[in-house]
Coordinates of C-alpha atoms (C1' of nucleotides) in Angstrom, one line a residue:
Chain A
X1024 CA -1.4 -3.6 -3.2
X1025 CA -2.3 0.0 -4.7
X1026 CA 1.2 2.0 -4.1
X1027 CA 1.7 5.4 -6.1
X1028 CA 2.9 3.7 -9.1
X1029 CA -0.6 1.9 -9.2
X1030 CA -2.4 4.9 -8.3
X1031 CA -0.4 7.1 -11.1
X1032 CA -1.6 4.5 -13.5
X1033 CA -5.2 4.6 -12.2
X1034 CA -5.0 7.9 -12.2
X1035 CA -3.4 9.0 -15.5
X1036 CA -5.5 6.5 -17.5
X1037 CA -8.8 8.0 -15.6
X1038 CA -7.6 11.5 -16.5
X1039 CA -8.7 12.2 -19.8
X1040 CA -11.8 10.0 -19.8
X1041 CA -13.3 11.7 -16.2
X1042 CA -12.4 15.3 -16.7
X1043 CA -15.0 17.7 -17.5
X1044 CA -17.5 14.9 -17.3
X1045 CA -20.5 15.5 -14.8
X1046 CA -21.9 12.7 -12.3
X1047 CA -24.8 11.5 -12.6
X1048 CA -26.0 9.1 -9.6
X1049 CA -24.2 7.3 -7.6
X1050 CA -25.0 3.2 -6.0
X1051 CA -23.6 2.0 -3.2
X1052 CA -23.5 -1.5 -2.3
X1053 CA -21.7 -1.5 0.6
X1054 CA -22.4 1.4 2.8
X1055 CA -19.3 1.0 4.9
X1056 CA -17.0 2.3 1.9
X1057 CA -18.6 6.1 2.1
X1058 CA -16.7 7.0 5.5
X1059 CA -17.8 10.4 4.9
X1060 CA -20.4 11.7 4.9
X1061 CA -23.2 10.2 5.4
X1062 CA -24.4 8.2 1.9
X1063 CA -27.5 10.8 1.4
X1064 CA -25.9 13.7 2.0
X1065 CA -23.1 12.1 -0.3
X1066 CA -25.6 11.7 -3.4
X1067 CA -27.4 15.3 -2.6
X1068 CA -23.8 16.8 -2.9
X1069 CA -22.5 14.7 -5.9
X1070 CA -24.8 14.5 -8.2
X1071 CA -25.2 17.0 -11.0
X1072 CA -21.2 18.1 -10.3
X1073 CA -18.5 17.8 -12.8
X1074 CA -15.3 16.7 -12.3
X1075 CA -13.1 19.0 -12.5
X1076 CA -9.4 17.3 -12.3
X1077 CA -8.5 13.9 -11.5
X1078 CA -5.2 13.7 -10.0
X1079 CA -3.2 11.9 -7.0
X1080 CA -2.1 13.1 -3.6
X1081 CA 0.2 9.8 -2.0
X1082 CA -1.9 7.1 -2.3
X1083 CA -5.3 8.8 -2.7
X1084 CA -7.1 9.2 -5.9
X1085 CA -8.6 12.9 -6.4
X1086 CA -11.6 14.6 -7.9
X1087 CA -11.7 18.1 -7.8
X1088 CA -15.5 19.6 -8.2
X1089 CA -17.3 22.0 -9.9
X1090 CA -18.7 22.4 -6.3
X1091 CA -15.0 22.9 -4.4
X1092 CA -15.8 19.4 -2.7
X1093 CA -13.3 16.7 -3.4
X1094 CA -14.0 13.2 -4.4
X1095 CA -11.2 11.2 -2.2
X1096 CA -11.0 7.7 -2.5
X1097 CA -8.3 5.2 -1.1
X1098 CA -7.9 1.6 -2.6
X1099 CA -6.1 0.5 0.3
X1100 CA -5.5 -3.4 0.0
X1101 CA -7.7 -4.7 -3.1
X1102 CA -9.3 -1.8 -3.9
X1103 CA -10.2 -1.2 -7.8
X1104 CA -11.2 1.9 -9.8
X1105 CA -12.7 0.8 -12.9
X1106 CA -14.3 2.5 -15.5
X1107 CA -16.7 0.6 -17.5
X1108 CA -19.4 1.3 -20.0
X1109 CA -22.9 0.6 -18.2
X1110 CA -23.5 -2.6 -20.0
X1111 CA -20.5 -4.1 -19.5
X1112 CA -20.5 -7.4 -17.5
X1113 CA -20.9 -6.7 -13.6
X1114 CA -17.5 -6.9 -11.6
X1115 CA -17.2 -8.7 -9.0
X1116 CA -16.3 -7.0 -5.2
X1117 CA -18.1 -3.5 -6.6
X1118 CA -19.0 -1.8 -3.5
X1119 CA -20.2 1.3 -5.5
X1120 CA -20.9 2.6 -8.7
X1121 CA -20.4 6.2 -10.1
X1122 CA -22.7 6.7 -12.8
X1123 CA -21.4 9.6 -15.4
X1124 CA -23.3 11.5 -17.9
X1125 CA -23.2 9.1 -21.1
X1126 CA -22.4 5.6 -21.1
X1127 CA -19.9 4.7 -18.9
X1128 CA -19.6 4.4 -15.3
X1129 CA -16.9 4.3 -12.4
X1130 CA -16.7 1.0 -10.5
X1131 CA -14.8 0.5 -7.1
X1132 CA -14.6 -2.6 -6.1
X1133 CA -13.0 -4.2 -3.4
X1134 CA -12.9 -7.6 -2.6
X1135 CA -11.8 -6.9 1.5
X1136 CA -13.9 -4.1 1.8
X1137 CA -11.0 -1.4 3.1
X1138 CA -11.3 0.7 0.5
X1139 CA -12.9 3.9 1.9
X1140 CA -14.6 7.0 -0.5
X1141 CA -14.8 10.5 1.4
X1142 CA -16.4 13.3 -0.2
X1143 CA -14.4 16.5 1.8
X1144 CA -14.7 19.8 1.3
X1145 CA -11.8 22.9 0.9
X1146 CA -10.5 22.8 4.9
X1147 CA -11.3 19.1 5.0
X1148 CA -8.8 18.3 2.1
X1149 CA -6.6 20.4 3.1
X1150 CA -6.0 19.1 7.0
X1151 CA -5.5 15.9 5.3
X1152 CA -2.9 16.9 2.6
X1153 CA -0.8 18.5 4.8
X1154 CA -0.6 15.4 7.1
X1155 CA 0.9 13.9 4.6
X1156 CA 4.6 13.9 3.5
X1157 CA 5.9 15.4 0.2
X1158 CA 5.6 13.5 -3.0
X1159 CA 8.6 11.3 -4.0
X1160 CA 8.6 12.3 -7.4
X1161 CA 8.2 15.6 -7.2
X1162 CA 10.5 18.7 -6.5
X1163 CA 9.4 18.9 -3.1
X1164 CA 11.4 15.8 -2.1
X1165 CA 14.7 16.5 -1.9
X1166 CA 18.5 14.8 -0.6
X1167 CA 18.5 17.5 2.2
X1168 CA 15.1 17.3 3.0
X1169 CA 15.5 13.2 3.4
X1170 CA 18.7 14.0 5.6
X1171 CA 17.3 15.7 7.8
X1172 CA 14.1 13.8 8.6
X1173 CA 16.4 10.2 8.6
X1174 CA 18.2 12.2 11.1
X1175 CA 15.5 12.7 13.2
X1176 CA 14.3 8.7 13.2
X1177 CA 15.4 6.1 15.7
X1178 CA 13.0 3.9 14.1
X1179 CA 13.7 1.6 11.6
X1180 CA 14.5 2.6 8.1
X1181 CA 11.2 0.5 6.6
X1182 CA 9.2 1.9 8.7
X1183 CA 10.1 5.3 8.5
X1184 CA 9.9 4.7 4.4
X1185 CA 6.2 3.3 4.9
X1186 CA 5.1 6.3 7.2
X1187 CA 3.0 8.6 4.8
X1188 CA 3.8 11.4 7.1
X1189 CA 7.2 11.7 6.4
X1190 CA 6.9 10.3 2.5
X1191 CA 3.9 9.5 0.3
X1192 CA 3.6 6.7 -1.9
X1193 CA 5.6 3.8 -0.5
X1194 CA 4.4 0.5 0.2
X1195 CA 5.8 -2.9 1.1
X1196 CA 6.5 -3.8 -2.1
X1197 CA 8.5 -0.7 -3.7
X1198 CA 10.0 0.2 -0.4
X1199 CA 11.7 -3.5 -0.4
X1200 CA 13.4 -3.2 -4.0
X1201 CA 13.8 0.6 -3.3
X1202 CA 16.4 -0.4 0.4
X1203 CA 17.5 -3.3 -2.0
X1204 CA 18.5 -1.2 -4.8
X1205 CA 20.0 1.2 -2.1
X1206 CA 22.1 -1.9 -0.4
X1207 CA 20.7 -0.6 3.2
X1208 CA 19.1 -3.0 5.3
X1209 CA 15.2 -2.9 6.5
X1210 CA 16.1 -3.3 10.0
X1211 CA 19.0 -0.3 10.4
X1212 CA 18.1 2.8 12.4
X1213 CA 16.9 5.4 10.0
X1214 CA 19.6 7.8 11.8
X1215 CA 22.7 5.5 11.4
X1216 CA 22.6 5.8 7.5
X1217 CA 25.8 8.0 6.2
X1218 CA 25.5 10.7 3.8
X1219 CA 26.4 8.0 1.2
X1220 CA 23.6 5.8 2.2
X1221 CA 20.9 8.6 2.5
X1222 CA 21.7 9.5 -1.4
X1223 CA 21.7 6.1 -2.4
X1224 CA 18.3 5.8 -0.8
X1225 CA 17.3 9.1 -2.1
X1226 CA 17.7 7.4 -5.9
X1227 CA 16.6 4.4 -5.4
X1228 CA 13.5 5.5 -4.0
X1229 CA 12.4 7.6 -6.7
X1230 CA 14.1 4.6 -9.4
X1231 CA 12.0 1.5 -8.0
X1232 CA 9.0 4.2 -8.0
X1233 CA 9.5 5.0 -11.7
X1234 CA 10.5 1.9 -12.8
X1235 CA 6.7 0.6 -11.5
X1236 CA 4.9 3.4 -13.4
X1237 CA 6.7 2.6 -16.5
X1238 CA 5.6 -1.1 -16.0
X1239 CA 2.0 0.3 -15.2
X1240 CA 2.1 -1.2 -12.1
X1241 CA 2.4 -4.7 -9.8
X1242 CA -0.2 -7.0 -10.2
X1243 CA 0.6 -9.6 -7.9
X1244 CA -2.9 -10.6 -6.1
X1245 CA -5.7 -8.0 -7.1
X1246 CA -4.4 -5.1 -8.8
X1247 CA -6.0 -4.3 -12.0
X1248 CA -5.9 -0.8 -13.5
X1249 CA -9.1 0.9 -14.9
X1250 CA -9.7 -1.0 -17.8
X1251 CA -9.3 -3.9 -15.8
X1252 CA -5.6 -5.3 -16.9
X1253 CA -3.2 -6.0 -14.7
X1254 CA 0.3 -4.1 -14.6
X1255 CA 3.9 -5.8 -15.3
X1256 CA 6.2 -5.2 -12.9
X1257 CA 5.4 -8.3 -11.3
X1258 CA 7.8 -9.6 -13.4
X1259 CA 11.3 -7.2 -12.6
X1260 CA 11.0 -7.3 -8.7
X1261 CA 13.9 -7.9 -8.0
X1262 CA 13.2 -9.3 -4.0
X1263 CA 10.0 -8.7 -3.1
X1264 CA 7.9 -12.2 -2.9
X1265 CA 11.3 -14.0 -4.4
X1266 CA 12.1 -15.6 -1.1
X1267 CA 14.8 -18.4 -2.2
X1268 CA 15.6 -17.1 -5.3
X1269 CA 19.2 -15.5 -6.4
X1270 CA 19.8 -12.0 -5.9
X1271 CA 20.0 -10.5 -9.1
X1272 CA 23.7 -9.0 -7.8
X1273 CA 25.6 -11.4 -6.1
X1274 CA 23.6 -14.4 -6.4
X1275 CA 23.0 -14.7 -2.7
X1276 CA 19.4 -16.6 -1.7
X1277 CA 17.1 -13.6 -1.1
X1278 CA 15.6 -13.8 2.5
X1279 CA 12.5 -13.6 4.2
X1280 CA 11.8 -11.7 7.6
X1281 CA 8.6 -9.6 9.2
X1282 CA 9.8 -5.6 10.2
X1283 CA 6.8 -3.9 11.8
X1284 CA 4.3 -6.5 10.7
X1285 CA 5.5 -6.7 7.5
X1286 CA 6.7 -9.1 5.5
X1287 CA 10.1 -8.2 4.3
X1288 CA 12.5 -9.6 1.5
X1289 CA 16.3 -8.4 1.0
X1290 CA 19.3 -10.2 0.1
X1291 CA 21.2 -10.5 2.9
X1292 CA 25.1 -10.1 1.1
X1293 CA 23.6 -6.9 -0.4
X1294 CA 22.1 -5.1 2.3
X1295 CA 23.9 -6.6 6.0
X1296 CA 23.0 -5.0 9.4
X1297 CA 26.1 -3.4 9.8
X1298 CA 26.7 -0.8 6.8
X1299 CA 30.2 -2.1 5.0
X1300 CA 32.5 -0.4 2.2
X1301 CA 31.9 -1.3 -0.9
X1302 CA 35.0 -2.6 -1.8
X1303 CA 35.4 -4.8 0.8
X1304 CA 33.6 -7.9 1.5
X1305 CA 33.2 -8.8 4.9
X1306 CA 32.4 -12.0 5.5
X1307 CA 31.1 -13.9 8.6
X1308 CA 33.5 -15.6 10.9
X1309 CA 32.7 -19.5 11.3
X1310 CA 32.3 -18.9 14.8
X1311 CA 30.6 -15.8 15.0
X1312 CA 27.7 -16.5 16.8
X1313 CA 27.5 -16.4 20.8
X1314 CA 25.4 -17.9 23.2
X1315 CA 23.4 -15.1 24.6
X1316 CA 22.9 -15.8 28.3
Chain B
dC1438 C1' 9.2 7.9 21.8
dA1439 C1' 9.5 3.3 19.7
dA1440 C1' 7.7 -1.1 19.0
dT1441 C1' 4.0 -4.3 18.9
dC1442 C1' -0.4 -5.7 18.0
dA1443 C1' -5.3 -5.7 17.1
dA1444 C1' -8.8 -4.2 14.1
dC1445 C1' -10.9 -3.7 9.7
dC1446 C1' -12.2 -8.0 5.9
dT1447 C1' -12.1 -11.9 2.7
dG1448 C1' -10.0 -14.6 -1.2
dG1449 C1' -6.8 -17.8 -1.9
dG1450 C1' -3.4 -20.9 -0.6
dT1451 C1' -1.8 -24.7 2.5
dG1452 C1' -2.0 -29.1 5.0
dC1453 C1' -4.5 -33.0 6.3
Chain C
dT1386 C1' -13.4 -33.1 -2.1
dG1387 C1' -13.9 -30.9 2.3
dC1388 C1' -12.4 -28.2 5.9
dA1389 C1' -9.8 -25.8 9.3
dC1390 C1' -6.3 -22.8 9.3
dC1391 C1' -3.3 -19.0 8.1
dC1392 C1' -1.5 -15.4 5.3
dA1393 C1' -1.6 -11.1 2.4
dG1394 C1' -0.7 -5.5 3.9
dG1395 C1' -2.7 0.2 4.0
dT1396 C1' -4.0 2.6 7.8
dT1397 C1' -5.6 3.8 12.4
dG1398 C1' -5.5 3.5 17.1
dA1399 C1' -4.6 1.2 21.5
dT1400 C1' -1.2 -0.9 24.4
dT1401 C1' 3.3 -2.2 26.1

DNA sequence: CAATCAACCTGGGTGC
DNA sequence: TGCACCCAGGTTGATT
């Protein structure tokens, strides 16, 4: 699933090959995947604009144009960007294609058909960047600032780290090793975390975010990044979709549960319910559990 | 306010 | 091999 580290990949690869180049025509194959505007209204404003910049807000993909309008698109579950020359062999899922000046071409496909492309313009944009939280990676995401807001949550800490109001950029995959990295649990109250906890969290988010860029991404069921090749960091999850398998700390079998929907994976020495110290171990009593009547 | 759930979709995996 | 079934999860919106 596209997270920012996908999206930075997308994005950074797309960069120099997209900027200053002008679009020429656009296909769509699927109409549903323009959610706005309409698709002719789409072409009449599109075509003949260059692109300007090509960067990432959260999750979206962004095109600044020559016109001020900004090409928005969102990959959501299987969503691909993928920029091919025109003769290359058709991909399959492409809901539409961006056709540049030259020879090459933008593809987005999307095998579940979630993906959506907007075209918005100045006050458009900006309604929708600002209901979105600040960028984990950037200067605007601070330890005070993720105080405060955890402070402020009764709701569970995954779900408060998936919610791209109060953070961009986190999905289920990084926000599982980033509360395993931390040792917190999925399930604890986002305001019962202590100071200590909150700056663990504050690290590991930013370190399971940067360690996924550096691998170029998780490519796991459909992610592919624009040339079409998948990412690695499949390979050094350390408990998402490893279900059975030893924690990488203590050995412990790494454990399976749904938060908000979700499936969720944590190891359940490293991160238990109720916070412990770290030097101490608590184990659970033989009979701790009670009938509940 | 918090939690749950359905909706959007379909490929791919499972079990029989 | 075929087929019914279920799961995957980003986001929005309705309901409890």
């Amino acid at each position: 699933m596209p997270e920012l580290p996908e999206v930075q990949t997308i994005v950074a690869d797309l960069k120099p090959r997209l900027e200053g180049r002008k679009i020429a025509g656009i296909t769509v194959l699927w109409r549903p995947t323009i959610a706005q505007p309409q698709v002719e209204e789409l072409t009449e404003r599109l075509i003949g604009q260059r692109i300007e910049r090509v960067w990432r807000r959260g999750k979206y993909v962004v095109m600044d144009l020559s016109s001020d309008d900004r090409l928005v698109l969102h990959l959501r579950m299987t969503g691909r960007l993928l920029f091919r020359d025109r003769s290359a062999p058709e991909d399959r899922f492409t809901r539409v294609v961006i056709h540049l000046d030259g020879e090459q071409q933008l593809r987005f496909a999307d095998a579940r058909k979630f993906g959506r492309i907007r075209l918005l313009d100045d006050e458009q944009f900006r309604r929708l960047s600002a209901s979105l939280g600040p960028e984990p990676l950037s200067g605007d995401f601070t330890l005070d600032w993720l105080t405060e807001v955890l402070a402020r949550r009764g709701q569970r800490i995954k779900s408060v780290l998936l919610d791209q109001r109060y953070l961009v950029g986190l999905g289920n995959i990084y926000v599982d090793e980033a509360l395993f990295e931390a040792g917190i649990n999925p399930t604890r109250p986002a305001n019962t975390l202590n100071d200590d906890e909150v700056e663990r969290l504050f690290h590991a988010i930013r370190k399971a975010l940067s360690s996924g860029i550096a691998d170029r991404g998780t490519s796991f069921d459909s992610y592919l990044d624009a040339f079409g090749e998948p990412g690695q960091h499949q390979y050094r999850l350390q408990v998402y979709r490893r279900k059975g398998a030893a924690c990488p700390r203590c050995g412990t079998p790494i454990e399976r549960t749904v938060v908000g929907g979700r499936g969720t994976h944590f190891c359940p020495r490293c991160q238990p319910v109720t916070p412990s110290r770290a030097s101490e171990t608590v184990l659970p009593s033989r009979k701790a559990q009670q009938p509940q009547g």
